[in-house]
Structures are given as C-alpha cells and as structure tokens.
Short mmCIF file of C-alpha atoms in Angstrom, two decimals:
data_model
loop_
_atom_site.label_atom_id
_atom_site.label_comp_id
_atom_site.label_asym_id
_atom_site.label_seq_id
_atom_site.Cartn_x
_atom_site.Cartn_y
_atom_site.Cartn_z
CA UNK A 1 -40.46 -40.28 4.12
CA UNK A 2 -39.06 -43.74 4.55
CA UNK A 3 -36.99 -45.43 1.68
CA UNK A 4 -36.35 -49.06 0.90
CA UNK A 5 -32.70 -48.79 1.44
CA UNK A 6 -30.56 -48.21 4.42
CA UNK A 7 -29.11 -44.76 4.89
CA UNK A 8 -25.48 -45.58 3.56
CA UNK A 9 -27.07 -46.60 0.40
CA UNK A 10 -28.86 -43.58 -0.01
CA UNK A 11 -26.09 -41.40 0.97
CA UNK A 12 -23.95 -43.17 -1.76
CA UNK A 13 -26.56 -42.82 -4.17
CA UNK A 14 -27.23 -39.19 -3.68
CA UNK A 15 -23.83 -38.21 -3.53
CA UNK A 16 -21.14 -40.39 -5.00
CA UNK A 17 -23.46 -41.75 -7.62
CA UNK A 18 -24.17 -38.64 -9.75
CA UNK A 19 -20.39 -37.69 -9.81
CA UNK A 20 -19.27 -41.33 -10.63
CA UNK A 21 -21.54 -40.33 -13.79
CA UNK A 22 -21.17 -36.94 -14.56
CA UNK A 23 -16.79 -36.45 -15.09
CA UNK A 24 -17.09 -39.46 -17.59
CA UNK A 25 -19.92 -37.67 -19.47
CA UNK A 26 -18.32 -34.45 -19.32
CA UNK A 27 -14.90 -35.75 -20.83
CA UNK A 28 -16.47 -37.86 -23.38
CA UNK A 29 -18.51 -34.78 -24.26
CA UNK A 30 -14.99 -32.36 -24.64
CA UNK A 31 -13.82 -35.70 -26.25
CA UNK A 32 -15.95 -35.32 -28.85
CA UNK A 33 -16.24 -31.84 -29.43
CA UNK A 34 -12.31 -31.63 -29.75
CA UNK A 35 -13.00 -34.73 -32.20
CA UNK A 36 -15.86 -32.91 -34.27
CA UNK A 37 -13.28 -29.42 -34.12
CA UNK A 38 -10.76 -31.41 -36.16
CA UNK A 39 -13.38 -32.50 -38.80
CA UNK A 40 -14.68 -29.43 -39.95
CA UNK A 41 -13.29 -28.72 -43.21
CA UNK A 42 -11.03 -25.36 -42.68
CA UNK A 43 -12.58 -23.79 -45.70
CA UNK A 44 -15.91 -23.49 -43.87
CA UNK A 45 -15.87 -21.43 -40.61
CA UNK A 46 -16.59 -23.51 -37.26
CA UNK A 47 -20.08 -22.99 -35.37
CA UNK A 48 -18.44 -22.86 -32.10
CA UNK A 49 -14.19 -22.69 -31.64
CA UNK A 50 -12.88 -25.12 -29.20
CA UNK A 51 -9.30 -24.94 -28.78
CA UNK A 52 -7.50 -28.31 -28.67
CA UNK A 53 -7.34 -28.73 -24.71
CA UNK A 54 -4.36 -31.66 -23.97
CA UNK A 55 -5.84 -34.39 -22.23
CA UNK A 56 -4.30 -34.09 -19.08
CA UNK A 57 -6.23 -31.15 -18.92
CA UNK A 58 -8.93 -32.97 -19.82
CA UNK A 59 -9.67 -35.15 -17.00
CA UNK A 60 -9.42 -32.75 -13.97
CA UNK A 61 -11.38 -30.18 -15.88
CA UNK A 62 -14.28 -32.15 -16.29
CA UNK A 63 -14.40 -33.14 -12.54
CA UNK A 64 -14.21 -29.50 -11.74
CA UNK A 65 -17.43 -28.83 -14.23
CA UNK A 66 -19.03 -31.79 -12.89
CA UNK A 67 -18.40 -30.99 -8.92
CA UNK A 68 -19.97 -27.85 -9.74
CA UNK A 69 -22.80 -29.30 -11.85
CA UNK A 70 -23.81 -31.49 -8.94
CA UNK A 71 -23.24 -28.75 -6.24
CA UNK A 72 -25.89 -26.69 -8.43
CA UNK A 73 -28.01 -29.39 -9.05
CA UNK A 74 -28.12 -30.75 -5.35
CA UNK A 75 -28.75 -27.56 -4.15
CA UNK A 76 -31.83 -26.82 -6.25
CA UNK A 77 -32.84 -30.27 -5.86
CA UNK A 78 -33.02 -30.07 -2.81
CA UNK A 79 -34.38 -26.59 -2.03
CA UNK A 80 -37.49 -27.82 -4.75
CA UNK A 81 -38.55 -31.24 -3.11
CA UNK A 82 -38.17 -29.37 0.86
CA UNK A 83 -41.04 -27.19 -0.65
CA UNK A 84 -42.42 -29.95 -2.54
CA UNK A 85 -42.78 -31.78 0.89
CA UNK A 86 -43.77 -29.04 2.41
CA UNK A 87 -46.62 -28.14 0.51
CA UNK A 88 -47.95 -31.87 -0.02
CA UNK A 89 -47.69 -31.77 4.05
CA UNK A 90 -49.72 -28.58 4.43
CA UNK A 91 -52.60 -29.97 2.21
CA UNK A 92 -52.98 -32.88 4.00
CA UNK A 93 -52.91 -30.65 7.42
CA UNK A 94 -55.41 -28.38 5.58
CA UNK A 95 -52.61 -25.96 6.48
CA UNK A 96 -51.53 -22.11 5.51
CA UNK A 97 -48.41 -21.11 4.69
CA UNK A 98 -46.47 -19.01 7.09
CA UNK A 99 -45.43 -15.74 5.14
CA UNK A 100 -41.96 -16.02 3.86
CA UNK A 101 -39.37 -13.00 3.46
CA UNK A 102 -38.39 -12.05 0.63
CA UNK A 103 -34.77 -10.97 -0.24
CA UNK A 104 -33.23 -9.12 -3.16
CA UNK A 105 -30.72 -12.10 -3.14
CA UNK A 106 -30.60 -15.67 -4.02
CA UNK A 107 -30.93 -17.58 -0.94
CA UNK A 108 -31.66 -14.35 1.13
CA UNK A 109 -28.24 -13.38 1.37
CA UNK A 110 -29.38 -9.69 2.09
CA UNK A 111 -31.61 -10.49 4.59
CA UNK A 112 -28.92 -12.23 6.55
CA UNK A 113 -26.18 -9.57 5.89
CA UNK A 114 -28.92 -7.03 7.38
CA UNK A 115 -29.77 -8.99 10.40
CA UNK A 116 -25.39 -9.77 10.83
CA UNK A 117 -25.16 -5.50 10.58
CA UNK A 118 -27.66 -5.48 13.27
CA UNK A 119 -25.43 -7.15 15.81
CA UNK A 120 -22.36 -4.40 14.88
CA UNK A 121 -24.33 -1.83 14.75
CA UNK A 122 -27.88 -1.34 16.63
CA UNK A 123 -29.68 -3.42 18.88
CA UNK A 124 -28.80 -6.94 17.91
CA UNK A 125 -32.65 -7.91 16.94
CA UNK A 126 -33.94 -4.66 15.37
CA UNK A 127 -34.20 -5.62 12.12
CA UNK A 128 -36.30 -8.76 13.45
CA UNK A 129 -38.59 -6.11 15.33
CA UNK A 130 -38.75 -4.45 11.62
CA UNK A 131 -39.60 -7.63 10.20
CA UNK A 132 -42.42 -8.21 12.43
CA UNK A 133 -43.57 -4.78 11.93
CA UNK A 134 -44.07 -5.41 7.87
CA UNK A 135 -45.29 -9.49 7.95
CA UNK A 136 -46.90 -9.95 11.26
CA UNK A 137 -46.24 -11.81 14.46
CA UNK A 138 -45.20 -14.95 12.25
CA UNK A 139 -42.89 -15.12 9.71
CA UNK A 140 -40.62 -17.51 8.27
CA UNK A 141 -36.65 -16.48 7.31
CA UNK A 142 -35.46 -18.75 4.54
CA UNK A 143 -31.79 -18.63 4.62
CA UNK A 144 -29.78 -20.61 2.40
CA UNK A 145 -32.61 -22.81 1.85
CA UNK A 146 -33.24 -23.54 5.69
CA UNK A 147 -36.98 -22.19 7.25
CA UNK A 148 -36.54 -20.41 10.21
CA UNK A 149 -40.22 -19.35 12.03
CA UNK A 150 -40.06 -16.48 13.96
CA UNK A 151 -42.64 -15.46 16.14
CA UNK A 152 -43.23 -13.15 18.35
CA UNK A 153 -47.14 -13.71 19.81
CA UNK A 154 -46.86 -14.53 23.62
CA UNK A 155 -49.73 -17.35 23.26
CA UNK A 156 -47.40 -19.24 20.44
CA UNK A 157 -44.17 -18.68 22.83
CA UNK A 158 -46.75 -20.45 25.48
CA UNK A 159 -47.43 -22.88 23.21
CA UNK A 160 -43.95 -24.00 21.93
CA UNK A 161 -42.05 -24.16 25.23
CA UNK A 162 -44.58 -24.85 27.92
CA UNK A 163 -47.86 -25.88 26.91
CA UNK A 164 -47.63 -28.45 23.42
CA UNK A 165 -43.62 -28.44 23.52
CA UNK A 166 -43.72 -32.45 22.87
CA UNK A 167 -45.47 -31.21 19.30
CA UNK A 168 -42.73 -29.17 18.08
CA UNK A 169 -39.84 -29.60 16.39
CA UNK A 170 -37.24 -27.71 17.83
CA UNK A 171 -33.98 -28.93 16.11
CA UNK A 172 -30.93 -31.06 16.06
CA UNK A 173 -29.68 -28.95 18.82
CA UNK A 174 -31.43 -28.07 21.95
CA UNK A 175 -30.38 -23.97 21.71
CA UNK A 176 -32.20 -23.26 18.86
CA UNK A 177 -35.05 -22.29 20.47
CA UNK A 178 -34.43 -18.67 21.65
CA UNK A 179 -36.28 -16.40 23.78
CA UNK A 180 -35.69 -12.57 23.74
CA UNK A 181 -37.90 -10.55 25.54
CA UNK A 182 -40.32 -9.65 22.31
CA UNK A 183 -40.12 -12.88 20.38
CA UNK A 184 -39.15 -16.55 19.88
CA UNK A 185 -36.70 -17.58 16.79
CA UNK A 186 -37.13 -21.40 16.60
#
C-alpha cells in the first residue's frame, strides 16, 4: 500500500508522533486531577483519592504511562490492520483463509513454548507433526502477531521452491524457507 510521503516521514509519524502527544496529555490529565483533588470540599468524601504526586514525579511518570500506552496501542494496531489487509486481499483473490492455530495465550505464547520444549525434549518438529495431524497439511502459526504457513503437502513444497518460486514470498531473509523431510515452514 503506497503512501504520499516518504518512509522517514511515516516512520516519524507512526512512532515519534503519538508519543510527542501522549506524555503532555497524560501530565496535563494528573495535572488536573491533582488540581480537582484539592477542590473538593473535605466535608464531602472524594469519588476517586489521588494522592498529591510532586511534579518531578510527574513528568517521567507520564512518559512511562504513555510509552506503554503506545506500545499497547501499536501493537494492536498493528496486529488489526495486518488482518484488515489481509482479508481485503483475500476477497479480491476470491481467496480462503488458511486455518490458523489457536493458543490458550495472547499472541500464542503456548504454542511457541510447546514447539521450544520440543527441541529439549523429543524430536525437534513433533509437535508440528501433531499440528498437522489436528488442522491438515496447511496451517498457519501466528506468533506474536507474525503468520507463519506451514505445510507439509509434497505438491505445495514443489510448488514453492521449484516450480512457481518467483510467486512466493519467502522473507527478508533467504533461510526462512525450511525443508525437513515431512514438511516446509515458510
């Protein structure tokens, strides 16, 4: 998807930009809340208790909250308009979704721990062999918000490194593409 700015503007933009925005908002927010705190008349009980924070307190606490904010937000963000994409691809494609496995754990952090146990403690790729035993001979691994298609049909091994292998992606970096003797992880 092309943009009408260069990529250092973007870059600033998405990353820079919402931070530059955020810490002011979030100390003019404690600002005020500390302001509204010392208003309240003590004969009537506060809503919420804020203790008086000092402000050089103040300043890096609200860049903590913010960084955190706009970790959250960038991550969600992101994970939402990849599937966005994704989707508005496919339709166009008249496409179908590759199943996707689904973990306990946000981001499929058990699904990764399981396959990193299968290195100490089986045969490195067993619980990809169990995987393809309960979806199929294609499946996609979303870790951490990254698709990884797994296959392991001969004819789409064929396909991706000898056959169409100008018409797939295969990654920044030319080892992603692996071939074990059962499958392909791309």
């Amino acid at each position: 998807m092309s943009t009408p700015f260069s990529p250092g503007v973007n870059y600033v933009f998405s990353t820079f930009a919402p931070k530059l925005v955020t810490t002011p908002a979030f100390i003019l927010l404690f600002d005020q809340l500390q302001k509204s705190q010392a208003v309240v008349p003590p004969s009537l009980p506060p809503k919420i208790f804020i203790p008086a924070v000092p402000q050089w307190l103040l300043t890096p606490s609200a860049l903590l909250i913010a960084s955190l904010v706009g970790t959250l937000a960038n991550l969600c963000g992101k994970a939402l308009w990849q599937t966005l994409v994704q989707q508005y691809e496919m339709s166009k494609l008249n496409a179908v979704p590759v199943q996707v496995v689904k973990g306990k754990w946000p981001g499929n952090m058990d699904v990764l721990q399981q396959l990193l146990d299968g290195y100490d403690n089986d045969y490195a790729y067993q619980f990809l062999d169990d995987l393809t035993e309960e979806y199929g001979y294609l499946y996609c691994l979303r870790l951490l918000g990254e698709d990884i298609i797994c296959t392991m049909n001969p004819n789409d091994i064929k396909r991706v490194i000898a056959t169409e292998f100008q018409n797939y992606e295969k990654g920044s970096v030319p080892n992603d593409v692996l071939v074990l003797e059962t499958g392909l992880i791309s």
